[in-house]
mmCIF file of C-alpha atoms in Angstrom:
data_model
loop_
_atom_site.group_PDB
_atom_site.id
_atom_site.type_symbol
_atom_site.label_atom_id
_atom_site.label_comp_id
_atom_site.label_asym_id
_atom_site.label_seq_id
_atom_site.Cartn_x
_atom_site.Cartn_y
_atom_site.Cartn_z
ATOM 1 C CA MET A 25 -29.778 -87.803 -81.788
ATOM 2 C CA LYS A 26 -28.530 -83.734 -81.689
ATOM 3 C CA PHE A 27 -30.461 -83.507 -84.928
ATOM 4 C CA LEU A 28 -33.406 -85.586 -83.593
ATOM 5 C CA SER A 29 -33.526 -82.666 -80.466
ATOM 6 C CA ARG A 30 -33.238 -80.189 -82.176
ATOM 7 C CA VAL A 31 -35.755 -80.896 -85.019
ATOM 8 C CA SER A 32 -38.273 -82.117 -81.558
ATOM 9 C CA GLY A 33 -37.354 -78.041 -80.083
ATOM 10 C CA ILE A 34 -38.499 -76.440 -83.152
ATOM 11 C CA LEU A 35 -41.972 -79.226 -83.239
ATOM 12 C CA ILE A 36 -42.217 -77.846 -79.810
ATOM 13 C CA PHE A 37 -42.174 -74.140 -81.077
ATOM 14 C CA LEU A 38 -44.729 -74.983 -83.790
ATOM 15 C CA SER A 39 -47.065 -76.969 -81.310
ATOM 16 C CA PHE A 40 -47.334 -73.565 -79.540
ATOM 17 C CA ILE A 41 -47.882 -71.701 -82.264
ATOM 18 C CA PHE A 42 -50.646 -73.378 -84.058
ATOM 19 C CA VAL A 43 -52.339 -73.621 -80.255
ATOM 20 C CA ILE A 44 -52.271 -70.141 -79.669
ATOM 21 C CA PHE A 45 -53.483 -70.002 -83.137
ATOM 22 C CA SER A 46 -55.782 -72.137 -82.878
ATOM 23 C CA TYR A 47 -58.140 -70.785 -80.141
ATOM 24 C CA PHE A 48 -57.640 -67.205 -81.193
ATOM 25 C CA PHE A 49 -58.579 -67.556 -84.718
ATOM 26 C CA TYR A 50 -58.841 -71.209 -86.632
ATOM 27 C CA SER A 51 -59.750 -74.003 -84.438
ATOM 28 C CA ASP A 52 -58.947 -76.815 -86.008
ATOM 29 C CA PHE A 53 -55.312 -75.886 -86.473
ATOM 30 C CA LYS A 54 -55.265 -77.418 -83.341
ATOM 31 C CA ILE A 55 -54.466 -80.857 -84.385
ATOM 32 C CA TYR A 56 -51.808 -79.417 -85.655
ATOM 33 C CA GLY A 57 -50.618 -78.921 -82.484
ATOM 34 C CA VAL A 58 -51.415 -81.516 -81.133
ATOM 35 C CA ALA A 59 -49.574 -83.729 -83.346
ATOM 36 C CA PHE A 60 -46.382 -81.773 -83.299
ATOM 37 C CA ILE A 61 -46.184 -82.076 -79.290
ATOM 38 C CA TRP A 62 -46.353 -85.665 -79.519
ATOM 39 C CA LEU A 63 -44.321 -86.412 -82.472
ATOM 40 C CA ALA A 64 -40.872 -84.172 -80.556
ATOM 41 C CA SER A 65 -42.657 -86.348 -77.301
ATOM 42 C CA SER A 66 -41.638 -89.897 -79.395
ATOM 43 C CA PHE A 67 -38.731 -87.990 -80.778
ATOM 44 C CA LEU A 68 -37.135 -87.128 -76.973
ATOM 45 C CA PHE A 69 -38.527 -89.742 -75.312
ATOM 46 C CA PHE A 70 -35.404 -92.738 -74.914
ATOM 47 C CA THR A 71 -33.734 -89.384 -74.239
ATOM 48 C CA ILE A 72 -35.112 -89.030 -70.905
ATOM 49 C CA LYS A 73 -33.009 -91.097 -68.524
ATOM 50 C CA SER A 74 -35.718 -91.046 -65.616
ATOM 51 C CA LYS A 75 -38.836 -92.746 -67.925
ATOM 52 C CA LYS A 76 -39.399 -95.302 -64.729
ATOM 53 C CA LEU A 77 -42.837 -93.326 -64.066
ATOM 54 C CA ILE A 78 -43.136 -92.677 -67.886
ATOM 55 C CA LEU A 79 -43.140 -96.264 -68.749
ATOM 56 C CA ILE A 80 -45.059 -97.847 -65.637
ATOM 57 C CA LEU A 81 -48.029 -95.084 -66.596
ATOM 58 C CA LEU A 82 -48.062 -96.878 -69.929
ATOM 59 C CA PHE A 83 -48.295 -99.565 -69.082
ATOM 60 C CA PHE A 84 -51.055 -99.069 -66.483
ATOM 61 C CA THR A 85 -53.134 -96.970 -69.581
ATOM 62 C CA LEU A 86 -52.418 -100.132 -71.978
ATOM 63 C CA LEU A 87 -53.960 -102.210 -69.736
ATOM 64 C CA ALA A 88 -57.382 -99.122 -69.588
ATOM 65 C CA PHE A 89 -57.105 -99.446 -72.976
ATOM 66 C CA LEU A 90 -57.751 -102.907 -72.946
ATOM 67 C CA TYR A 91 -59.873 -103.854 -70.257
ATOM 68 C CA SER A 92 -62.267 -101.038 -71.971
ATOM 69 C CA TYR A 93 -62.292 -101.941 -75.433
ATOM 70 C CA ILE A 94 -62.980 -106.170 -73.990
ATOM 71 C CA ASN A 95 -66.095 -104.206 -72.230
ATOM 72 C CA GLY A 96 -67.048 -102.291 -74.682
ATOM 73 C CA PHE A 97 -66.127 -98.887 -72.174
ATOM 74 C CA TYR A 98 -66.737 -95.339 -74.323
ATOM 75 C CA ILE A 99 -62.907 -93.538 -74.639
ATOM 76 C CA ASP A 100 -62.785 -89.792 -75.943
ATOM 77 C CA PHE A 101 -58.839 -90.498 -78.044
ATOM 78 C CA LYS A 102 -59.470 -86.971 -79.268
ATOM 79 C CA LYS A 103 -59.791 -85.551 -75.324
ATOM 80 C CA ALA A 104 -57.151 -88.197 -73.949
ATOM 81 C CA PHE A 105 -54.340 -87.103 -76.288
ATOM 82 C CA SER A 106 -55.555 -83.323 -76.100
ATOM 83 C CA VAL A 107 -56.581 -82.459 -72.571
ATOM 84 C CA ASN A 108 -53.076 -81.659 -71.201
ATOM 85 C CA LEU A 109 -52.515 -79.539 -74.185
ATOM 86 C CA TYR A 110 -53.206 -75.990 -72.978
ATOM 87 C CA LEU A 111 -50.956 -77.110 -69.478
ATOM 88 C CA LEU A 112 -47.929 -77.424 -72.050
ATOM 89 C CA THR A 113 -48.731 -74.505 -73.831
ATOM 90 C CA LEU A 114 -48.387 -72.658 -70.563
ATOM 91 C CA LEU A 115 -45.462 -74.280 -69.709
ATOM 92 C CA ILE A 116 -43.820 -73.643 -72.247
ATOM 93 C CA ALA A 117 -44.358 -69.727 -72.826
ATOM 94 C CA VAL A 118 -42.950 -69.545 -69.150
ATOM 95 C CA GLY A 119 -40.457 -71.689 -70.603
ATOM 96 C CA PHE A 120 -40.087 -68.185 -72.721
ATOM 97 C CA LEU A 121 -40.344 -65.366 -69.791
ATOM 98 C CA LYS A 122 -36.958 -66.558 -68.732
ATOM 99 C CA LEU A 123 -35.201 -65.400 -71.468
ATOM 100 C CA ILE A 124 -36.006 -61.736 -70.192
ATOM 101 C CA ALA A 125 -37.139 -62.360 -66.724
ATOM 102 C CA THR A 126 -34.373 -63.457 -65.432
ATOM 103 C CA PRO A 127 -33.203 -62.187 -62.296
ATOM 104 C CA LYS A 128 -29.527 -60.204 -61.171
ATOM 105 C CA ARG A 129 -27.565 -60.387 -58.446
ATOM 106 C CA GLU A 130 -27.814 -57.308 -55.813
ATOM 107 C CA LYS A 131 -24.583 -55.111 -56.834
ATOM 108 C CA ASN A 132 -23.451 -55.198 -53.227
ATOM 109 C CA GLU A 133 -24.219 -59.397 -51.535
ATOM 110 C CA LEU A 134 -25.988 -58.835 -48.394
ATOM 111 C CA PRO A 135 -23.749 -60.093 -45.239
ATOM 112 C CA ARG A 136 -24.579 -63.700 -43.773
ATOM 113 C CA GLY A 137 -27.076 -63.327 -41.433
ATOM 114 C CA LYS A 138 -31.112 -64.055 -40.567
ATOM 115 C CA ASN A 139 -30.939 -60.683 -43.555
ATOM 116 C CA SER A 140 -29.841 -62.319 -46.275
ATOM 117 C CA PHE A 141 -31.618 -65.486 -45.554
ATOM 118 C CA LEU A 142 -34.845 -62.908 -45.938
ATOM 119 C CA LYS A 143 -33.703 -61.442 -49.257
ATOM 120 C CA THR A 144 -32.522 -65.251 -50.633
ATOM 121 C CA TYR A 145 -36.020 -66.481 -49.688
ATOM 122 C CA PHE A 146 -38.447 -63.831 -51.297
ATOM 123 C CA GLY A 147 -36.059 -63.009 -54.469
ATOM 124 C CA VAL A 148 -36.296 -67.305 -54.777
ATOM 125 C CA HIS A 149 -40.579 -67.292 -53.951
ATOM 126 C CA ILE A 150 -41.372 -64.041 -56.149
ATOM 127 C CA PHE A 151 -38.749 -64.796 -59.306
ATOM 128 C CA GLY A 152 -39.811 -69.088 -58.965
ATOM 129 C CA SER A 153 -43.494 -67.668 -59.811
ATOM 130 C CA ILE A 154 -42.263 -65.855 -63.186
ATOM 131 C CA ILE A 155 -39.852 -68.190 -64.676
ATOM 132 C CA ASN A 156 -40.037 -71.388 -62.021
ATOM 133 C CA LEU A 157 -37.259 -73.680 -61.699
ATOM 134 C CA SER A 158 -35.443 -71.534 -63.344
ATOM 135 C CA ALA A 159 -34.673 -68.879 -60.313
ATOM 136 C CA LEU A 160 -34.323 -71.694 -58.071
ATOM 137 C CA LEU A 161 -31.797 -73.585 -59.781
ATOM 138 C CA LEU A 162 -30.006 -69.974 -60.035
ATOM 139 C CA VAL A 163 -29.655 -69.333 -56.375
ATOM 140 C CA ALA A 164 -28.756 -73.254 -55.495
ATOM 141 C CA ASP A 165 -25.812 -73.240 -58.731
ATOM 142 C CA LYS A 166 -24.251 -70.158 -56.882
ATOM 143 C CA MET A 167 -24.715 -71.477 -53.162
ATOM 144 C CA TYR A 168 -23.543 -75.095 -54.660
ATOM 145 C CA LYS A 169 -20.153 -73.809 -55.888
ATOM 146 C CA LYS A 170 -19.099 -72.563 -52.596
ATOM 147 C CA ALA A 171 -20.123 -75.186 -50.215
ATOM 148 C CA LYS A 172 -22.537 -78.815 -49.755
ATOM 149 C CA LEU A 173 -25.832 -77.440 -49.544
ATOM 150 C CA THR A 174 -26.870 -76.882 -45.368
ATOM 151 C CA PRO A 175 -29.821 -77.995 -44.225
ATOM 152 C CA LEU A 176 -30.770 -74.219 -43.556
ATOM 153 C CA GLN A 177 -29.939 -73.744 -47.463
ATOM 154 C CA MET A 178 -32.600 -76.502 -48.720
ATOM 155 C CA VAL A 179 -35.381 -75.127 -46.445
ATOM 156 C CA LEU A 180 -35.035 -72.234 -47.630
ATOM 157 C CA LEU A 181 -35.447 -73.624 -51.323
ATOM 158 C CA THR A 182 -37.620 -76.176 -50.828
ATOM 159 C CA ARG A 183 -40.142 -74.032 -48.902
ATOM 160 C CA SER A 184 -39.644 -71.079 -51.557
ATOM 161 C CA PHE A 185 -40.194 -72.295 -54.385
ATOM 162 C CA ALA A 186 -43.243 -75.112 -53.648
ATOM 163 C CA SER A 187 -45.059 -72.481 -51.767
ATOM 164 C CA ASP A 188 -45.071 -70.656 -55.430
ATOM 165 C CA ALA A 189 -48.192 -73.289 -56.807
ATOM 166 C CA TYR A 190 -50.414 -71.912 -54.350
ATOM 167 C CA TRP A 191 -50.645 -69.099 -56.390
ATOM 168 C CA SER A 192 -48.617 -68.080 -58.748
ATOM 169 C CA PRO A 193 -50.969 -68.125 -62.270
ATOM 170 C CA PHE A 194 -47.445 -69.273 -64.145
ATOM 171 C CA PHE A 195 -46.478 -72.286 -62.297
ATOM 172 C CA VAL A 196 -48.015 -75.838 -64.197
ATOM 173 C CA ALA A 197 -50.189 -76.615 -61.026
ATOM 174 C CA PHE A 198 -52.166 -73.561 -61.832
ATOM 175 C CA ALA A 199 -52.602 -74.569 -65.259
ATOM 176 C CA ALA A 200 -53.612 -78.236 -64.193
ATOM 177 C CA ALA A 201 -56.448 -76.489 -61.647
ATOM 178 C CA LEU A 202 -57.208 -74.662 -65.287
ATOM 179 C CA THR A 203 -57.604 -77.684 -67.125
ATOM 180 C CA TYR A 204 -60.219 -79.673 -64.777
ATOM 181 C CA ALA A 205 -61.582 -76.236 -62.953
ATOM 182 C CA PRO A 206 -62.441 -74.079 -66.140
ATOM 183 C CA ASN A 207 -64.308 -71.349 -64.202
ATOM 184 C CA LEU A 208 -62.696 -70.980 -61.155
ATOM 185 C CA ASN A 209 -62.388 -67.051 -59.236
ATOM 186 C CA THR A 210 -58.426 -66.390 -60.785
ATOM 187 C CA ILE A 211 -58.448 -63.105 -57.793
ATOM 188 C CA PHE A 212 -60.090 -64.746 -55.381
ATOM 189 C CA ILE A 213 -57.821 -68.176 -55.238
ATOM 190 C CA ILE A 214 -54.491 -66.428 -56.028
ATOM 191 C CA THR A 215 -55.483 -64.285 -53.361
ATOM 192 C CA PHE A 216 -55.522 -66.691 -50.832
ATOM 193 C CA GLY A 217 -53.030 -68.585 -52.626
ATOM 194 C CA LEU A 218 -50.803 -65.276 -51.168
ATOM 195 C CA PHE A 219 -52.412 -65.835 -47.884
ATOM 196 C CA LEU A 220 -50.597 -69.714 -48.024
ATOM 197 C CA ALA A 221 -47.197 -68.588 -49.492
ATOM 198 C CA LEU A 222 -47.151 -66.280 -46.853
ATOM 199 C CA SER A 223 -48.340 -68.498 -43.825
ATOM 200 C CA ALA A 224 -45.499 -70.941 -45.288
ATOM 201 C CA PHE A 225 -43.253 -68.150 -44.991
ATOM 202 C CA LEU A 226 -43.973 -67.458 -41.446
ATOM 203 C CA ILE A 227 -44.401 -70.866 -40.425
ATOM 204 C CA THR A 228 -40.710 -71.407 -41.702
ATOM 205 C CA TYR A 229 -39.216 -68.213 -39.576
ATOM 206 C CA ILE A 230 -40.787 -69.439 -36.721
ATOM 207 C CA GLU A 231 -39.711 -72.724 -36.684
ATOM 208 C CA LEU A 232 -35.971 -71.045 -37.067
ATOM 209 C CA ARG A 233 -36.608 -68.543 -35.262
ATOM 210 C CA ASN A 234 -33.504 -69.702 -32.639
ATOM 211 C CA GLU A 235 -31.030 -71.187 -35.207
ATOM 212 C CA ASP A 236 -27.399 -70.224 -35.942
ATOM 213 C CA PHE A 237 -27.889 -67.728 -39.161
ATOM 214 C CA SER A 238 -24.517 -66.510 -38.581
ATOM 215 C CA ASN A 239 -22.941 -69.140 -40.934
ATOM 216 C CA PHE A 240 -25.851 -69.145 -43.562
ATOM 217 C CA TYR A 241 -24.630 -67.053 -47.040
ATOM 218 C CA GLY A 242 -27.181 -66.533 -49.360
ATOM 219 C CA TYR A 243 -27.613 -65.344 -52.630
ATOM 220 C CA PRO A 244 -30.276 -62.253 -52.624
ATOM 221 C CA LEU A 245 -31.125 -61.404 -56.293
ATOM 222 C CA SER A 246 -32.098 -58.039 -57.568
ATOM 223 C CA PHE A 247 -35.839 -56.870 -57.257
ATOM 224 C CA ASN A 248 -35.181 -54.563 -60.527
ATOM 225 C CA THR A 249 -37.521 -57.149 -63.044
ATOM 226 C CA LEU A 250 -40.602 -56.876 -60.738
ATOM 227 C CA TYR A 251 -42.481 -54.621 -63.642
ATOM 228 C CA LEU A 252 -42.292 -57.914 -65.241
ATOM 229 C CA PRO A 253 -45.754 -59.611 -63.730
ATOM 230 C CA LEU A 254 -46.887 -56.824 -63.012
ATOM 231 C CA LEU A 255 -47.275 -56.119 -66.920
ATOM 232 C CA LEU A 256 -48.261 -59.765 -67.608
ATOM 233 C CA ALA A 257 -51.288 -59.018 -64.953
ATOM 234 C CA PHE A 258 -52.447 -56.323 -66.464
ATOM 235 C CA PHE A 259 -52.605 -57.135 -69.556
ATOM 236 C CA VAL A 260 -54.595 -60.238 -69.036
ATOM 237 C CA LEU A 261 -56.725 -59.384 -66.820
ATOM 238 C CA LEU A 262 -57.591 -56.522 -68.518
ATOM 239 C CA THR A 263 -58.085 -58.297 -72.090
ATOM 240 C CA ASN A 264 -60.131 -60.866 -69.537
ATOM 241 C CA HIS A 265 -62.617 -58.329 -67.965
ATOM 242 C CA TYR A 266 -63.486 -57.563 -71.696
ATOM 243 C CA TYR A 267 -63.120 -60.729 -72.988
ATOM 244 C CA LYS A 268 -64.431 -63.187 -70.075
ATOM 245 C CA ASP A 269 -64.946 -66.003 -71.965
ATOM 246 C CA LEU A 270 -61.131 -66.442 -73.415
ATOM 247 C CA GLN A 271 -59.036 -69.135 -71.143
ATOM 248 C CA ILE A 272 -56.460 -67.505 -68.492
ATOM 249 C CA ILE A 273 -54.313 -70.061 -69.163
ATOM 250 C CA LEU A 274 -53.833 -68.947 -72.987
ATOM 251 C CA LEU A 275 -53.935 -65.485 -72.105
ATOM 252 C CA ILE A 276 -50.920 -66.369 -69.704
ATOM 253 C CA SER A 277 -49.371 -68.071 -72.798
ATOM 254 C CA LEU A 278 -49.964 -65.615 -75.512
ATOM 255 C CA PHE A 279 -49.217 -62.497 -73.406
ATOM 256 C CA SER A 280 -45.688 -64.137 -72.048
ATOM 257 C CA PHE A 281 -44.957 -65.123 -75.628
ATOM 258 C CA LEU A 282 -45.358 -61.871 -76.997
ATOM 259 C CA LEU A 283 -44.020 -59.467 -73.968
ATOM 260 C CA THR A 284 -41.215 -62.010 -74.712
ATOM 261 C CA ILE A 285 -40.690 -60.776 -78.405
ATOM 262 C CA THR A 286 -41.082 -57.233 -77.523
ATOM 263 C CA ILE A 287 -39.118 -56.615 -74.878
ATOM 264 C CA LEU A 288 -35.975 -59.085 -75.747
ATOM 265 C CA PRO A 289 -34.800 -56.591 -78.946
ATOM 266 C CA ILE A 290 -35.333 -53.164 -76.273
ATOM 267 C CA LYS A 291 -33.105 -55.344 -74.268
ATOM 268 C CA ARG A 292 -30.299 -57.190 -76.414
ATOM 269 C CA GLY A 293 -30.896 -55.617 -79.631
ATOM 270 C CA LEU A 294 -32.745 -57.262 -82.947
ATOM 271 C CA VAL A 295 -30.264 -59.572 -84.317
ATOM 272 C CA GLU A 296 -28.994 -60.836 -80.661
ATOM 273 C CA SER A 297 -32.678 -61.646 -79.650
ATOM 274 C CA ILE A 298 -32.663 -63.718 -82.792
ATOM 275 C CA ARG A 299 -29.825 -65.777 -81.680
ATOM 276 C CA ILE A 300 -31.445 -66.491 -78.209
ATOM 277 C CA LEU A 301 -35.107 -66.834 -79.574
ATOM 278 C CA LYS A 302 -33.161 -69.543 -81.602
ATOM 279 C CA PHE A 303 -30.958 -71.128 -79.530
ATOM 280 C CA HIS A 304 -33.672 -70.927 -77.394
ATOM 281 C CA ILE A 305 -36.227 -73.162 -79.448
ATOM 282 C CA ILE A 306 -33.674 -75.818 -80.733
ATOM 283 C CA ASP A 307 -31.786 -76.207 -77.737
ATOM 284 C CA ASP A 308 -33.572 -75.578 -74.773
ATOM 285 C CA LEU A 309 -36.899 -76.292 -75.600
ATOM 286 C CA PRO A 310 -36.340 -80.256 -76.066
ATOM 287 C CA LYS A 311 -34.712 -80.000 -72.598
ATOM 288 C CA MET A 312 -38.361 -79.936 -71.546
ATOM 289 C CA LYS A 313 -38.942 -83.527 -73.029
ATOM 290 C CA SER A 314 -39.031 -85.252 -69.526
ATOM 291 C CA GLU A 315 -42.389 -82.174 -68.257
ATOM 292 C CA ILE A 316 -43.218 -82.931 -71.706
ATOM 293 C CA SER A 317 -43.894 -86.986 -72.055
ATOM 294 C CA LEU A 318 -45.436 -86.684 -68.080
ATOM 295 C CA PHE A 319 -47.921 -84.560 -68.679
ATOM 296 C CA LEU A 320 -48.744 -85.856 -72.090
ATOM 297 C CA VAL A 321 -48.583 -89.905 -71.195
ATOM 298 C CA ALA A 322 -50.376 -88.206 -67.068
ATOM 299 C CA GLY A 323 -53.469 -86.647 -69.666
ATOM 300 C CA LEU A 324 -53.308 -89.939 -71.821
ATOM 301 C CA PHE A 325 -53.246 -92.477 -68.586
ATOM 302 C CA GLY A 326 -56.632 -89.968 -66.994
ATOM 303 C CA ILE A 327 -58.719 -89.666 -69.260
ATOM 304 C CA ILE A 328 -58.885 -93.798 -70.160
ATOM 305 C CA ALA A 329 -58.451 -95.248 -66.415
ATOM 306 C CA GLY A 330 -61.473 -92.327 -66.310
ATOM 307 C CA SER A 331 -63.227 -94.314 -68.991
ATOM 308 C CA VAL A 332 -62.537 -97.815 -67.084
ATOM 309 C CA LEU A 333 -63.953 -95.659 -63.709
ATOM 310 C CA LEU A 334 -66.893 -94.221 -65.327
ATOM 311 C CA GLY A 335 -67.824 -97.975 -67.130
ATOM 312 C CA LEU A 336 -67.897 -99.541 -63.450
ATOM 313 C CA ASN A 337 -70.185 -97.000 -62.397
ATOM 314 C CA PHE A 338 -67.577 -95.249 -60.441
ATOM 315 C CA SER A 339 -69.191 -92.281 -58.260
ATOM 316 C CA LEU A 340 -67.511 -90.132 -55.399
ATOM 317 C CA PRO A 341 -68.416 -90.829 -51.788
ATOM 318 C CA PHE A 342 -69.756 -87.236 -51.281
ATOM 319 C CA ALA A 343 -72.640 -85.884 -53.082
ATOM 320 C CA THR A 344 -71.197 -82.338 -52.229
ATOM 321 C CA PHE A 345 -67.738 -81.067 -52.209
ATOM 322 C CA ASP A 346 -67.911 -78.559 -49.321
ATOM 323 C CA TYR A 347 -64.532 -77.880 -46.495
ATOM 324 C CA LYS A 348 -64.957 -81.585 -45.722
ATOM 325 C CA ALA A 349 -64.825 -83.663 -48.901
ATOM 326 C CA ALA A 350 -61.925 -80.984 -50.383
ATOM 327 C CA SER A 351 -59.828 -81.706 -47.146
ATOM 328 C CA ILE A 352 -60.453 -85.640 -47.681
ATOM 329 C CA VAL A 353 -59.435 -85.286 -50.862
ATOM 330 C CA LEU A 354 -56.397 -83.343 -50.907
ATOM 331 C CA PHE A 355 -55.669 -86.034 -47.422
ATOM 332 C CA ILE A 356 -55.657 -88.545 -49.942
ATOM 333 C CA PHE A 357 -53.726 -86.788 -53.165
ATOM 334 C CA ILE A 358 -50.698 -85.336 -50.366
ATOM 335 C CA ILE A 359 -50.566 -89.449 -49.526
ATOM 336 C CA LEU A 360 -50.381 -90.398 -52.847
ATOM 337 C CA ALA A 361 -48.113 -88.481 -53.975
ATOM 338 C CA PHE A 362 -45.865 -89.379 -50.981
ATOM 339 C CA VAL A 363 -45.979 -92.995 -52.132
ATOM 340 C CA GLY A 364 -44.607 -91.541 -55.449
ATOM 341 C CA ILE A 365 -47.744 -90.879 -57.381
ATOM 342 C CA HIS A 366 -47.787 -87.467 -59.461
ATOM 343 C CA PRO A 367 -50.317 -84.542 -57.680
ATOM 344 C CA ILE A 368 -50.831 -84.595 -61.974
ATOM 345 C CA ILE A 369 -51.737 -88.245 -62.410
ATOM 346 C CA SER A 370 -54.159 -88.021 -59.363
ATOM 347 C CA ILE A 371 -55.704 -84.499 -61.144
ATOM 348 C CA SER A 372 -56.111 -86.333 -64.266
ATOM 349 C CA ILE A 373 -57.326 -89.190 -62.870
ATOM 350 C CA LEU A 374 -59.928 -87.417 -60.674
ATOM 351 C CA GLY A 375 -60.836 -84.469 -62.237
ATOM 352 C CA ASP A 376 -63.468 -85.472 -64.167
ATOM 353 C CA PHE A 377 -64.994 -86.998 -61.980
ATOM 354 C CA PHE A 378 -66.307 -83.319 -59.905
ATOM 355 C CA THR A 379 -67.432 -81.160 -63.247
ATOM 356 C CA ASN A 380 -70.362 -80.782 -60.630
ATOM 357 C CA ALA A 381 -68.257 -79.408 -57.751
ATOM 358 C CA ASN A 382 -67.784 -75.509 -57.246
ATOM 359 C CA HIS A 383 -64.285 -74.772 -59.415
ATOM 360 C CA THR A 384 -62.738 -72.869 -57.100
ATOM 361 C CA LEU A 385 -63.296 -75.086 -54.302
ATOM 362 C CA LEU A 386 -61.374 -77.791 -56.691
ATOM 363 C CA ALA A 387 -58.701 -75.667 -58.172
ATOM 364 C CA MET A 388 -57.962 -74.686 -54.182
ATOM 365 C CA THR A 389 -57.379 -78.030 -53.738
ATOM 366 C CA PHE A 390 -55.472 -78.631 -56.552
ATOM 367 C CA LEU A 391 -52.461 -76.271 -55.979
ATOM 368 C CA MET A 392 -52.717 -77.029 -51.959
ATOM 369 C CA ALA A 393 -52.042 -80.882 -53.135
ATOM 370 C CA TRP A 394 -49.330 -79.788 -55.018
ATOM 371 C CA ALA A 395 -47.555 -77.301 -53.170
ATOM 372 C CA THR A 396 -47.686 -78.962 -50.219
ATOM 373 C CA THR A 397 -46.506 -82.237 -51.699
ATOM 374 C CA VAL A 398 -43.665 -80.723 -54.071
ATOM 375 C CA SER A 399 -41.178 -79.310 -50.853
ATOM 376 C CA THR A 400 -41.983 -83.351 -49.224
ATOM 377 C CA SER A 401 -42.139 -85.108 -51.068
ATOM 378 C CA PRO A 402 -38.640 -87.762 -52.248
ATOM 379 C CA ILE A 403 -39.924 -88.235 -55.504
ATOM 380 C CA SER A 404 -41.503 -85.324 -56.654
ATOM 381 C CA GLY A 405 -39.313 -82.633 -59.398
ATOM 382 C CA LEU A 406 -37.777 -80.767 -57.483
ATOM 383 C CA ASN A 407 -36.050 -82.855 -54.400
ATOM 384 C CA LEU A 408 -34.943 -85.393 -57.432
ATOM 385 C CA THR A 409 -33.265 -82.532 -59.221
ATOM 386 C CA MET A 410 -31.896 -81.555 -55.310
ATOM 387 C CA SER A 411 -30.875 -85.275 -54.995
ATOM 388 C CA ALA A 412 -29.797 -85.123 -58.643
ATOM 389 C CA ARG A 413 -28.227 -81.879 -59.190
ATOM 390 C CA TYR A 414 -26.429 -80.793 -55.592
ATOM 391 C CA SER A 415 -26.023 -83.888 -54.261
ATOM 392 C CA CYS A 416 -29.167 -83.235 -51.008
ATOM 393 C CA ASN A 417 -30.417 -86.368 -49.633
ATOM 394 C CA ALA A 418 -33.882 -86.712 -50.317
ATOM 395 C CA LYS A 419 -34.952 -88.114 -46.753
ATOM 396 C CA GLU A 420 -33.470 -85.546 -45.077
ATOM 397 C CA ILE A 421 -35.355 -83.168 -47.245
ATOM 398 C CA PHE A 422 -38.070 -85.350 -46.136
ATOM 399 C CA LYS A 423 -37.253 -85.077 -42.255
ATOM 400 C CA LEU A 424 -36.829 -81.149 -43.139
ATOM 401 C CA ASN A 425 -39.693 -80.690 -44.597
ATOM 402 C CA ILE A 426 -42.865 -82.940 -42.969
ATOM 403 C CA ILE A 427 -43.783 -81.338 -39.823
ATOM 404 C CA TYR A 428 -43.862 -78.167 -42.108
ATOM 405 C CA ALA A 429 -46.058 -80.440 -44.366
ATOM 406 C CA ILE A 430 -49.061 -81.319 -42.487
ATOM 407 C CA LYS A 431 -48.833 -77.677 -40.810
ATOM 408 C CA MET A 432 -49.537 -76.466 -43.685
ATOM 409 C CA TYR A 433 -52.180 -78.786 -44.393
ATOM 410 C CA ILE A 434 -53.971 -77.815 -40.772
ATOM 411 C CA VAL A 435 -53.874 -74.232 -42.301
ATOM 412 C CA CYS A 436 -54.905 -75.735 -46.081
ATOM 413 C CA VAL A 437 -57.769 -76.983 -44.545
ATOM 414 C CA ILE A 438 -58.701 -74.444 -42.697
ATOM 415 C CA VAL A 439 -58.553 -71.685 -45.702
ATOM 416 C CA LEU A 440 -61.055 -74.753 -48.023
ATOM 417 C CA PHE A 441 -63.270 -74.048 -44.585
ATOM 418 C CA ILE A 442 -63.454 -70.092 -44.939
ATOM 419 C CA MET A 443 -63.886 -70.707 -48.748
ATOM 420 C CA SER A 444 -66.279 -72.700 -48.453
ATOM 421 C CA LYS A 445 -68.092 -70.708 -46.498
ATOM 422 C CA TYR A 446 -68.103 -67.767 -48.357
ATOM 423 C CA LEU A 447 -68.669 -69.218 -51.318
ATOM 424 C CA GLY A 448 -71.996 -70.177 -50.014
ATOM 425 C CA VAL A 449 -71.126 -74.524 -50.820
#
C-alpha cells in the first residue's frame, strides 16, 4: 500500500507538470494531466478514512448519468472529468510553497494576554493565506500539546483561518471562484475580500472585548517571511499586466512552484533541497487524497447534474444577478453547507448557470459562502480536522461561531450591495 501511495505522489506531481505545460505550451498534453490525477485518486481512494461524502456523490453521479443517458441529455464528459483540474493544480502548487514559507515562532514568546491573542490571530491569518491549513496546524499543535484547546483558542483558530477565504488568491476557494467566474477583477476581489477579513476580525474583537485574556496563551509567529507573498504577487500581477489573457490561477500555480525550486536551494542547499522535494512528492502529496478525490468527484457530479437540469430546461428564478440575487444565492449556499453540502458541490452544480452574470460579483458571492461556512459548519473540513485532531466538539464550535456567521452574512450583503452599485449591475 505504501508503494501505491508513493506512486500516486509521483502521478500527482506529473499531473501538475503536464497541466502547467499544456496550458503554456502544448494544449494536447492536458489529457495526461487529467489521466494521472484520476489514476492517483483511484489508487488512494481506498486509503481515505472518511469517504462517506465522496461515495454519496458517486452514487448520485451514477443516478444522474443514467437519467441523462435514458433521456438522451447531452453530457460534456471532457469537462466533467477536468472541470476542477486547475483548482487542484493550485492546491498542489500551494503545497510546495510550505517548503519555503513555514513561519518560525518568535524567539521571545509574547506573554499571555490580549497581545498574544492578537499576534497569534494575525499570524495564523497571514501565513494561512499562503500555506493554507499548514499554518493553523502548526499553531494548534503547539497549543494542544500544552492543554486542551479553550473556547478562546477555538474561536481564534477557526475565524482567523476561515476569513482567509474571503480574499487569498492562494486559497482553494479562490481557485473555485476562478473556475466558474474566470473573468473576475482580481484586484477588486482582493480589496473587498480584505475588507471582509478585517470586518471578521473587528467583529471577533468586539465580541471578545470583555473576555478574560489573562489565561490565554497563543503561539505568535515570526513575520520575517512576508516577502514571499509580496514576491509572488509581484510576479503574478506583472505577468498578468502584459499577458491579460493568461489565467490567474495558472500564473499563481506556475510562480509558486518556480519560487519554491529557486528559493529552497538558496536556503537549504542543492542536495538537501532535492531530498526535501523528493519527500514532499512521494510522501506529502498523497496526503492530499481526500481533497483531490472530493474535488474531482464534485466536479464530475456538478457537470452531470447540470446536464440533467439543462435537459429539464431548468433556469434560475431571477433574470439579473444583482446584489439581491447574490444575497439569496449566498444564503442558500450557507444553509446547504450547514446541512452537509460542501460549497464546492453547490458551486459545481450551479456555477454554469451563471454564465451571463457579472463574474466579479459572482466570484465574491462564492468566496463569501466558502469563508462564512468554513468556520461554523460542523462538517466543514476545518472543523472536522479540529474535532479529529484536537478533540474539539463540533457542536461547541458551531455554537461559538453561529452568531458570528450571521453577523458576517449581514456584512456580506452590504458589501454585495456596494459592489453591485459600483459594477453597475
